[in-house]
Amino acid sequence: MEVLRPQIITIDGRNYRKNPIQEKTYQHEEDDDFYQDSLQYSDEPCDAYEVEQTPQGFRSTVSAPSLLYKHIVGKRGDTKKKIEVETKTSISIPKPGQEGEIVITGQHRNGVISARTRIDVLLHTFRRKQPFTHFLSFFLNEVEVQEGFLKFQEEVLEKCSMDRGVDSSIFQNPKKLHLTIGMLVLLSEQEIQQTCEMLQRCKEDFINDLSGGKPLEVEMAGIEYMNDDPGMVDVLYAKVHMKDGSNRLQELVDRVLERFQASGLIVKEWTSVKLHATVMNTLFRKDPNAEGRYNLYTPDGKYIFKERESFDGRNILKLFENFYFGSLKLNSIHISQRFTVDSFGNYASCGQIDFS
């Protein structure tokens, strides 16, 4: 995190700087220190696990994507061996690239539960360190809005190009205009399918009632900035709201977020979705394919510093405060895959639900 431009969080309509704190960083899954620190609270047997009694003893299974198997095995199999020795169990893990269940067997029920607890801790820890792969979104790239965005870009460059840091490289690709509901880590086809099923349940439980079985008619109008200094802006976004002035869109996305957070598919970071469509982002200056703050971490959780040159947004905010990008109908929530494009130039969709 850059000290001069920390992350800004909004609480009850007020912006606060989120200052960095020093955290312990674990370098690799095979480090003994990491293993000890991760498991220091996992020795207490948990009765919540399903353990099957067999003629040979006891057995429990763990479902996990193959990408995470290596974190259970460890370097030269050391992590797996350590768990087996300390819990007096045997752990069977599918071969790399093969999907399946991790099987734990042992003579004692408590030993099997202890091994299962330790494996769950490792899986949870390293899943949190994986980069986001997908996100729930509405597409905002209808023709009228794309044309409005291009007009906005043209007028900004015409009237504000002399302002510090303002140039064509920091504008969003109009074909990728979208509204993000939440970020996801989906590491297998099974997890993508689970996400599709969760979306379908959301539709049946409350989306149909909120939408009335029809597309939501919205407007994309007005601009705002993410940080607290209009003279040093990194992200400028357009606001999205219901045409009829109701709160239905906000309620819908907040309830989807809440449902996915409760299931564990989305990490609980926010309690409400900020309805916005990014139109300018200084990350695009050096990388046109950058995707906001979500690509600033390596798979093992290390922060990558990306030098950003902010822009002076004061004139843009003054001249275009109420700029009208256009109206559109939101009829689908997509499971969008990061760093991909479809035939229309938008993010590729792995699944969706339609309102009508």
mmCIF file of N, CA and C in Angstrom, residues 244-345:
data_model
loop_
_atom_site.group_PDB
_atom_site.id
_atom_site.type_symbol
_atom_site.label_atom_id
_atom_site.label_comp_id
_atom_site.label_asym_id
_atom_site.label_seq_id
_atom_site.Cartn_x
_atom_site.Cartn_y
_atom_site.Cartn_z
ATOM 1 N N ASP A 244 -36.535 4.778 -11.576
ATOM 2 C CA ASP A 244 -37.739 5.161 -10.832
ATOM 3 C C ASP A 244 -37.425 5.724 -9.447
ATOM 4 N N GLY A 245 -36.115 5.856 -9.151
ATOM 5 C CA GLY A 245 -35.714 6.434 -7.870
ATOM 6 C C GLY A 245 -35.799 5.474 -6.698
ATOM 7 N N SER A 246 -36.159 4.229 -6.950
ATOM 8 C CA SER A 246 -36.289 3.252 -5.877
ATOM 9 C C SER A 246 -34.928 2.714 -5.456
ATOM 10 N N ASN A 247 -34.927 1.903 -4.400
ATOM 11 C CA ASN A 247 -33.694 1.319 -3.861
ATOM 12 C C ASN A 247 -33.566 -0.161 -4.239
ATOM 13 N N ARG A 248 -34.335 -0.590 -5.249
ATOM 14 C CA ARG A 248 -34.389 -2.020 -5.553
ATOM 15 C C ARG A 248 -33.054 -2.590 -6.003
ATOM 16 N N LEU A 249 -32.319 -1.862 -6.826
ATOM 17 C CA LEU A 249 -31.025 -2.363 -7.295
ATOM 18 C C LEU A 249 -30.062 -2.524 -6.128
ATOM 19 N N GLN A 250 -29.990 -1.512 -5.258
ATOM 20 C CA GLN A 250 -29.100 -1.592 -4.091
ATOM 21 C C GLN A 250 -29.493 -2.748 -3.186
ATOM 22 N N GLU A 251 -30.783 -2.910 -2.941
ATOM 23 C CA GLU A 251 -31.238 -4.006 -2.094
ATOM 24 C C GLU A 251 -30.908 -5.356 -2.716
ATOM 25 N N LEU A 252 -31.082 -5.458 -4.021
ATOM 26 C CA LEU A 252 -30.813 -6.736 -4.708
ATOM 27 C C LEU A 252 -29.346 -7.115 -4.597
ATOM 28 N N VAL A 253 -28.443 -6.187 -4.932
ATOM 29 C CA VAL A 253 -27.017 -6.539 -4.917
ATOM 30 C C VAL A 253 -26.524 -6.781 -3.497
ATOM 31 N N ASP A 254 -27.067 -6.035 -2.520
ATOM 32 C CA ASP A 254 -26.658 -6.241 -1.128
ATOM 33 C C ASP A 254 -27.089 -7.621 -0.630
ATOM 34 N N ARG A 255 -28.267 -8.064 -1.039
ATOM 35 C CA ARG A 255 -28.745 -9.378 -0.607
ATOM 36 C C ARG A 255 -27.977 -10.499 -1.302
ATOM 37 N N VAL A 256 -27.601 -10.281 -2.559
ATOM 38 C CA VAL A 256 -26.744 -11.268 -3.243
ATOM 39 C C VAL A 256 -25.400 -11.355 -2.537
ATOM 40 N N LEU A 257 -24.814 -10.202 -2.225
ATOM 41 C CA LEU A 257 -23.531 -10.166 -1.520
ATOM 42 C C LEU A 257 -23.641 -10.898 -0.184
ATOM 43 N N GLU A 258 -24.680 -10.599 0.573
ATOM 44 C CA GLU A 258 -24.869 -11.226 1.882
ATOM 45 C C GLU A 258 -24.985 -12.744 1.762
ATOM 46 N N ARG A 259 -25.739 -13.216 0.774
ATOM 47 C CA ARG A 259 -25.914 -14.657 0.585
ATOM 48 C C ARG A 259 -24.587 -15.341 0.237
ATOM 49 N N PHE A 260 -23.800 -14.719 -0.632
ATOM 50 C CA PHE A 260 -22.519 -15.311 -1.034
ATOM 51 C C PHE A 260 -21.500 -15.241 0.102
ATOM 52 N N GLN A 261 -21.552 -14.182 0.909
ATOM 53 C CA GLN A 261 -20.654 -14.109 2.059
ATOM 54 C C GLN A 261 -20.997 -15.188 3.074
ATOM 55 N N ALA A 262 -22.283 -15.428 3.301
ATOM 56 C CA ALA A 262 -22.707 -16.444 4.265
ATOM 57 C C ALA A 262 -22.284 -17.836 3.819
ATOM 58 N N SER A 263 -22.208 -18.048 2.513
ATOM 59 C CA SER A 263 -21.818 -19.368 1.988
ATOM 60 C C SER A 263 -20.306 -19.558 1.979
ATOM 61 N N GLY A 264 -19.554 -18.463 2.152
ATOM 62 C CA GLY A 264 -18.097 -18.542 2.105
ATOM 63 C C GLY A 264 -17.521 -18.339 0.720
ATOM 64 N N LEU A 265 -18.365 -18.163 -0.293
ATOM 65 C CA LEU A 265 -17.861 -17.978 -1.654
ATOM 66 C C LEU A 265 -17.262 -16.591 -1.851
ATOM 67 N N ILE A 266 -17.724 -15.618 -1.060
ATOM 68 C CA ILE A 266 -17.139 -14.268 -1.081
ATOM 69 C C ILE A 266 -16.684 -13.939 0.334
ATOM 70 N N VAL A 267 -15.447 -13.462 0.453
ATOM 71 C CA VAL A 267 -14.912 -13.080 1.759
ATOM 72 C C VAL A 267 -15.645 -11.835 2.249
ATOM 73 N N LYS A 268 -16.034 -11.841 3.523
ATOM 74 C CA LYS A 268 -16.778 -10.710 4.067
ATOM 75 C C LYS A 268 -15.841 -9.541 4.307
ATOM 76 N N GLU A 269 -15.862 -8.599 3.373
ATOM 77 C CA GLU A 269 -15.047 -7.388 3.472
ATOM 78 C C GLU A 269 -15.935 -6.151 3.583
ATOM 79 N N TRP A 270 -17.062 -6.171 2.854
ATOM 80 C CA TRP A 270 -17.999 -5.066 2.877
ATOM 81 C C TRP A 270 -19.390 -5.595 3.229
ATOM 82 N N THR A 271 -20.215 -4.747 3.784
ATOM 83 C CA THR A 271 -21.593 -5.140 4.083
ATOM 84 C C THR A 271 -22.565 -4.593 3.044
ATOM 85 N N SER A 272 -22.065 -3.741 2.148
ATOM 86 C CA SER A 272 -22.919 -3.175 1.115
ATOM 87 C C SER A 272 -22.106 -2.973 -0.156
ATOM 88 N N VAL A 273 -22.763 -3.110 -1.289
ATOM 89 C CA VAL A 273 -22.097 -2.935 -2.581
ATOM 90 C C VAL A 273 -22.112 -1.453 -2.961
ATOM 91 N N LYS A 274 -20.969 -0.936 -3.370
ATOM 92 C CA LYS A 274 -20.899 0.444 -3.857
ATOM 93 C C LYS A 274 -21.227 0.409 -5.350
ATOM 94 N N LEU A 275 -22.394 0.932 -5.700
ATOM 95 C CA LEU A 275 -22.836 0.891 -7.095
ATOM 96 C C LEU A 275 -22.041 1.903 -7.920
ATOM 97 N N HIS A 276 -21.126 1.407 -8.731
ATOM 98 C CA HIS A 276 -20.295 2.313 -9.521
ATOM 99 C C HIS A 276 -19.754 1.591 -10.751
ATOM 100 N N ALA A 277 -19.416 2.380 -11.748
ATOM 101 C CA ALA A 277 -18.791 1.862 -12.965
ATOM 102 C C ALA A 277 -17.517 2.658 -13.213
ATOM 103 N N THR A 278 -16.380 2.014 -13.115
ATOM 104 C CA THR A 278 -15.105 2.703 -13.299
ATOM 105 C C THR A 278 -14.984 3.230 -14.726
ATOM 106 N N VAL A 279 -14.684 4.523 -14.860
ATOM 107 C CA VAL A 279 -14.505 5.113 -16.185
ATOM 108 C C VAL A 279 -13.070 5.588 -16.410
ATOM 109 N N MET A 280 -12.348 5.872 -15.301
ATOM 110 C CA MET A 280 -10.936 6.248 -15.413
ATOM 111 C C MET A 280 -10.177 5.598 -14.265
ATOM 112 N N ASN A 281 -9.013 5.042 -14.574
ATOM 113 C CA ASN A 281 -8.217 4.340 -13.561
ATOM 114 C C ASN A 281 -6.750 4.485 -13.937
ATOM 115 N N THR A 282 -5.943 5.010 -13.032
ATOM 116 C CA THR A 282 -4.535 5.250 -13.363
ATOM 117 C C THR A 282 -3.736 3.960 -13.533
ATOM 118 N N LEU A 283 -4.280 2.820 -13.096
ATOM 119 C CA LEU A 283 -3.589 1.556 -13.365
ATOM 120 C C LEU A 283 -3.534 1.263 -14.863
ATOM 121 N N PHE A 284 -4.526 1.791 -15.608
ATOM 122 C CA PHE A 284 -4.545 1.555 -17.051
ATOM 123 C C PHE A 284 -3.393 2.260 -17.759
ATOM 124 N N ARG A 285 -2.775 3.234 -17.094
ATOM 125 C CA ARG A 285 -1.743 4.044 -17.743
ATOM 126 C C ARG A 285 -0.584 3.187 -18.244
ATOM 127 N N LYS A 286 -0.188 2.197 -17.416
ATOM 128 C CA LYS A 286 0.925 1.318 -17.792
ATOM 129 C C LYS A 286 0.464 -0.069 -18.201
ATOM 130 N N ASP A 287 -0.779 -0.404 -17.853
ATOM 131 C CA ASP A 287 -1.290 -1.739 -18.174
ATOM 132 C C ASP A 287 -2.765 -1.628 -18.546
ATOM 133 N N PRO A 288 -3.074 -1.608 -19.854
ATOM 134 C CA PRO A 288 -4.470 -1.462 -20.290
ATOM 135 C C PRO A 288 -5.377 -2.580 -19.795
ATOM 136 N N ASN A 289 -4.790 -3.716 -19.401
ATOM 137 C CA ASN A 289 -5.585 -4.853 -18.938
ATOM 138 C C ASN A 289 -5.682 -4.926 -17.420
ATOM 139 N N ALA A 290 -5.170 -3.915 -16.736
ATOM 140 C CA ALA A 290 -5.231 -3.921 -15.270
ATOM 141 C C ALA A 290 -6.688 -3.925 -14.825
ATOM 142 N N GLU A 291 -6.925 -4.523 -13.658
ATOM 143 C CA GLU A 291 -8.295 -4.661 -13.178
ATOM 144 C C GLU A 291 -8.419 -4.155 -11.751
ATOM 145 N N GLY A 292 -8.056 -2.905 -11.551
ATOM 146 C CA GLY A 292 -8.238 -2.294 -10.236
ATOM 147 C C GLY A 292 -7.306 -2.865 -9.194
ATOM 148 N N ARG A 293 -7.699 -2.692 -7.927
ATOM 149 C CA ARG A 293 -6.831 -3.088 -6.816
ATOM 150 C C ARG A 293 -6.718 -4.593 -6.681
ATOM 151 N N TYR A 294 -7.574 -5.345 -7.400
ATOM 152 C CA TYR A 294 -7.637 -6.777 -7.180
ATOM 153 C C TYR A 294 -6.469 -7.552 -7.784
ATOM 154 N N ASN A 295 -5.618 -6.917 -8.582
ATOM 155 C CA ASN A 295 -4.507 -7.660 -9.162
ATOM 156 C C ASN A 295 -3.175 -7.240 -8.553
ATOM 157 N N LEU A 296 -3.209 -6.738 -7.336
ATOM 158 C CA LEU A 296 -1.990 -6.252 -6.706
ATOM 159 C C LEU A 296 -1.379 -7.247 -5.730
ATOM 160 N N TYR A 297 -1.822 -8.521 -5.784
ATOM 161 C CA TYR A 297 -1.301 -9.523 -4.869
ATOM 162 C C TYR A 297 -0.888 -10.778 -5.633
ATOM 163 N N THR A 298 0.218 -11.388 -5.208
ATOM 164 C CA THR A 298 0.656 -12.641 -5.796
ATOM 165 C C THR A 298 -0.158 -13.776 -5.185
ATOM 166 N N PRO A 299 -0.092 -14.996 -5.784
ATOM 167 C CA PRO A 299 -0.846 -16.129 -5.236
ATOM 168 C C PRO A 299 -0.541 -16.453 -3.782
ATOM 169 N N ASP A 300 0.664 -16.122 -3.291
ATOM 170 C CA ASP A 300 0.979 -16.423 -1.897
ATOM 171 C C ASP A 300 0.724 -15.215 -0.983
ATOM 172 N N GLY A 301 0.014 -14.230 -1.511
ATOM 173 C CA GLY A 301 -0.453 -13.142 -0.662
ATOM 174 C C GLY A 301 0.480 -11.953 -0.553
ATOM 175 N N LYS A 302 1.578 -11.919 -1.300
ATOM 176 C CA LYS A 302 2.495 -10.785 -1.214
ATOM 177 C C LYS A 302 1.917 -9.590 -1.975
ATOM 178 N N TYR A 303 2.079 -8.427 -1.399
ATOM 179 C CA TYR A 303 1.605 -7.211 -2.053
ATOM 180 C C TYR A 303 2.613 -6.795 -3.117
ATOM 181 N N ILE A 304 2.091 -6.472 -4.310
ATOM 182 C CA ILE A 304 2.932 -5.987 -5.391
ATOM 183 C C ILE A 304 2.751 -4.477 -5.487
ATOM 184 N N PHE A 305 3.819 -3.754 -5.321
ATOM 185 C CA PHE A 305 3.702 -2.312 -5.441
ATOM 186 C C PHE A 305 3.709 -1.919 -6.906
ATOM 187 N N LYS A 306 2.668 -1.232 -7.335
ATOM 188 C CA LYS A 306 2.604 -0.700 -8.689
ATOM 189 C C LYS A 306 2.580 0.813 -8.596
ATOM 190 N N GLU A 307 3.631 1.409 -9.099
ATOM 191 C CA GLU A 307 3.713 2.856 -9.049
ATOM 192 C C GLU A 307 2.588 3.447 -9.886
ATOM 193 N N ARG A 308 1.831 4.359 -9.307
ATOM 194 C CA ARG A 308 0.712 4.966 -9.994
ATOM 195 C C ARG A 308 0.903 6.469 -10.036
ATOM 196 N N GLU A 309 0.666 7.022 -11.194
ATOM 197 C CA GLU A 309 0.683 8.476 -11.334
ATOM 198 C C GLU A 309 -0.760 8.945 -11.308
ATOM 199 N N SER A 310 -1.148 9.608 -10.225
ATOM 200 C CA SER A 310 -2.520 10.082 -10.087
ATOM 201 C C SER A 310 -2.783 11.203 -11.098
ATOM 202 N N PHE A 311 -4.033 11.620 -11.173
ATOM 203 C CA PHE A 311 -4.353 12.768 -12.028
ATOM 204 C C PHE A 311 -5.155 13.799 -11.224
ATOM 205 N N ASP A 312 -5.076 15.019 -11.673
ATOM 206 C CA ASP A 312 -5.819 16.103 -11.040
ATOM 207 C C ASP A 312 -7.241 16.078 -11.599
ATOM 208 N N GLY A 313 -8.188 15.688 -10.773
ATOM 209 C CA GLY A 313 -9.557 15.534 -11.245
ATOM 210 C C GLY A 313 -10.476 16.691 -10.931
ATOM 211 N N ARG A 314 -9.937 17.790 -10.414
ATOM 212 C CA ARG A 314 -10.798 18.882 -9.953
ATOM 213 C C ARG A 314 -11.622 19.508 -11.076
ATOM 214 N N ASN A 315 -11.001 19.756 -12.214
ATOM 215 C CA ASN A 315 -11.758 20.345 -13.331
ATOM 216 C C ASN A 315 -12.763 19.349 -13.898
ATOM 217 N N ILE A 316 -12.369 18.084 -13.987
ATOM 218 C CA ILE A 316 -13.285 17.054 -14.502
ATOM 219 C C ILE A 316 -14.513 16.972 -13.615
ATOM 220 N N LEU A 317 -14.299 16.953 -12.317
ATOM 221 C CA LEU A 317 -15.415 16.854 -11.375
ATOM 222 C C LEU A 317 -16.315 18.090 -11.450
ATOM 223 N N LYS A 318 -15.729 19.242 -11.690
ATOM 224 C CA LYS A 318 -16.510 20.478 -11.774
ATOM 225 C C LYS A 318 -17.320 20.529 -13.064
ATOM 226 N N LEU A 319 -16.689 20.153 -14.185
ATOM 227 C CA LEU A 319 -17.333 20.283 -15.488
ATOM 228 C C LEU A 319 -18.292 19.141 -15.806
ATOM 229 N N PHE A 320 -18.034 17.954 -15.237
ATOM 230 C CA PHE A 320 -18.802 16.768 -15.632
ATOM 231 C C PHE A 320 -19.505 16.105 -14.441
ATOM 232 N N GLU A 321 -19.714 16.868 -13.384
ATOM 233 C CA GLU A 321 -20.288 16.312 -12.159
ATOM 234 C C GLU A 321 -21.583 15.555 -12.422
ATOM 235 N N ASN A 322 -22.410 16.041 -13.322
ATOM 236 C CA ASN A 322 -23.716 15.417 -13.588
ATOM 237 C C ASN A 322 -23.802 14.836 -14.998
ATOM 238 N N PHE A 323 -22.669 14.454 -15.552
ATOM 239 C CA PHE A 323 -22.663 13.942 -16.933
ATOM 240 C C PHE A 323 -23.575 12.724 -17.058
ATOM 241 N N TYR A 324 -24.358 12.718 -18.134
ATOM 242 C CA TYR A 324 -25.317 11.627 -18.367
ATOM 243 C C TYR A 324 -24.739 10.658 -19.404
ATOM 244 N N PHE A 325 -24.445 9.434 -18.985
ATOM 245 C CA PHE A 325 -23.873 8.431 -19.886
ATOM 246 C C PHE A 325 -24.949 7.683 -20.670
ATOM 247 N N GLY A 326 -26.126 7.533 -20.071
ATOM 248 C CA GLY A 326 -27.192 6.843 -20.775
ATOM 249 C C GLY A 326 -28.009 5.970 -19.849
ATOM 250 N N SER A 327 -29.057 5.401 -20.408
ATOM 251 C CA SER A 327 -29.909 4.481 -19.655
ATOM 252 C C SER A 327 -29.778 3.085 -20.227
ATOM 253 N N LEU A 328 -30.083 2.106 -19.430
ATOM 254 C CA LEU A 328 -29.993 0.716 -19.883
ATOM 255 C C LEU A 328 -30.853 -0.167 -19.004
ATOM 256 N N LYS A 329 -31.060 -1.392 -19.454
ATOM 257 C CA LYS A 329 -31.852 -2.358 -18.721
ATOM 258 C C LYS A 329 -30.946 -3.487 -18.237
ATOM 259 N N LEU A 330 -30.920 -3.685 -16.920
ATOM 260 C CA LEU A 330 -30.116 -4.759 -16.334
ATOM 261 C C LEU A 330 -30.990 -6.004 -16.236
ATOM 262 N N ASN A 331 -30.630 -7.025 -17.014
ATOM 263 C CA ASN A 331 -31.463 -8.227 -17.056
ATOM 264 C C ASN A 331 -30.707 -9.481 -16.638
ATOM 265 N N SER A 332 -29.412 -9.368 -16.377
ATOM 266 C CA SER A 332 -28.626 -10.564 -16.071
ATOM 267 C C SER A 332 -27.523 -10.260 -15.071
ATOM 268 N N ILE A 333 -27.262 -11.211 -14.186
ATOM 269 C CA ILE A 333 -26.065 -11.184 -13.351
ATOM 270 C C ILE A 333 -25.133 -12.257 -13.886
ATOM 271 N N HIS A 334 -23.903 -11.872 -14.166
ATOM 272 C CA HIS A 334 -22.933 -12.783 -14.778
ATOM 273 C C HIS A 334 -21.860 -13.214 -13.786
ATOM 274 N N ILE A 335 -21.346 -14.424 -13.991
ATOM 275 C CA ILE A 335 -20.116 -14.866 -13.336
ATOM 276 C C ILE A 335 -19.004 -14.588 -14.334
ATOM 277 N N SER A 336 -18.361 -13.449 -14.199
ATOM 278 C CA SER A 336 -17.360 -13.005 -15.174
ATOM 279 C C SER A 336 -15.980 -13.525 -14.795
ATOM 280 N N GLN A 337 -15.230 -13.920 -15.795
ATOM 281 C CA GLN A 337 -13.879 -14.429 -15.562
ATOM 282 C C GLN A 337 -12.862 -13.344 -15.862
ATOM 283 N N ARG A 338 -11.989 -13.094 -14.921
ATOM 284 C CA ARG A 338 -10.980 -12.049 -15.074
ATOM 285 C C ARG A 338 -9.999 -12.385 -16.193
ATOM 286 N N PHE A 339 -9.454 -11.345 -16.802
ATOM 287 C CA PHE A 339 -8.408 -11.469 -17.828
ATOM 288 C C PHE A 339 -8.869 -12.280 -19.039
ATOM 289 N N THR A 340 -10.144 -12.233 -19.350
ATOM 290 C CA THR A 340 -10.671 -12.909 -20.537
ATOM 291 C C THR A 340 -11.592 -11.942 -21.270
ATOM 292 N N VAL A 341 -11.829 -12.218 -22.535
ATOM 293 C CA VAL A 341 -12.781 -11.424 -23.309
ATOM 294 C C VAL A 341 -13.650 -12.358 -24.133
ATOM 295 N N ASP A 342 -14.897 -11.946 -24.338
ATOM 296 C CA ASP A 342 -15.777 -12.714 -25.206
ATOM 297 C C ASP A 342 -15.767 -12.106 -26.606
ATOM 298 N N SER A 343 -16.644 -12.578 -27.461
ATOM 299 C CA SER A 343 -16.662 -12.120 -28.852
ATOM 300 C C SER A 343 -17.088 -10.661 -28.974
ATOM 301 N N PHE A 344 -17.685 -10.108 -27.910
ATOM 302 C CA PHE A 344 -18.109 -8.713 -27.924
ATOM 303 C C PHE A 344 -17.086 -7.791 -27.257
ATOM 304 N N GLY A 345 -15.983 -8.353 -26.784
ATOM 305 C CA GLY A 345 -14.951 -7.550 -26.141
ATOM 306 C C GLY A 345 -15.141 -7.359 -24.661
#
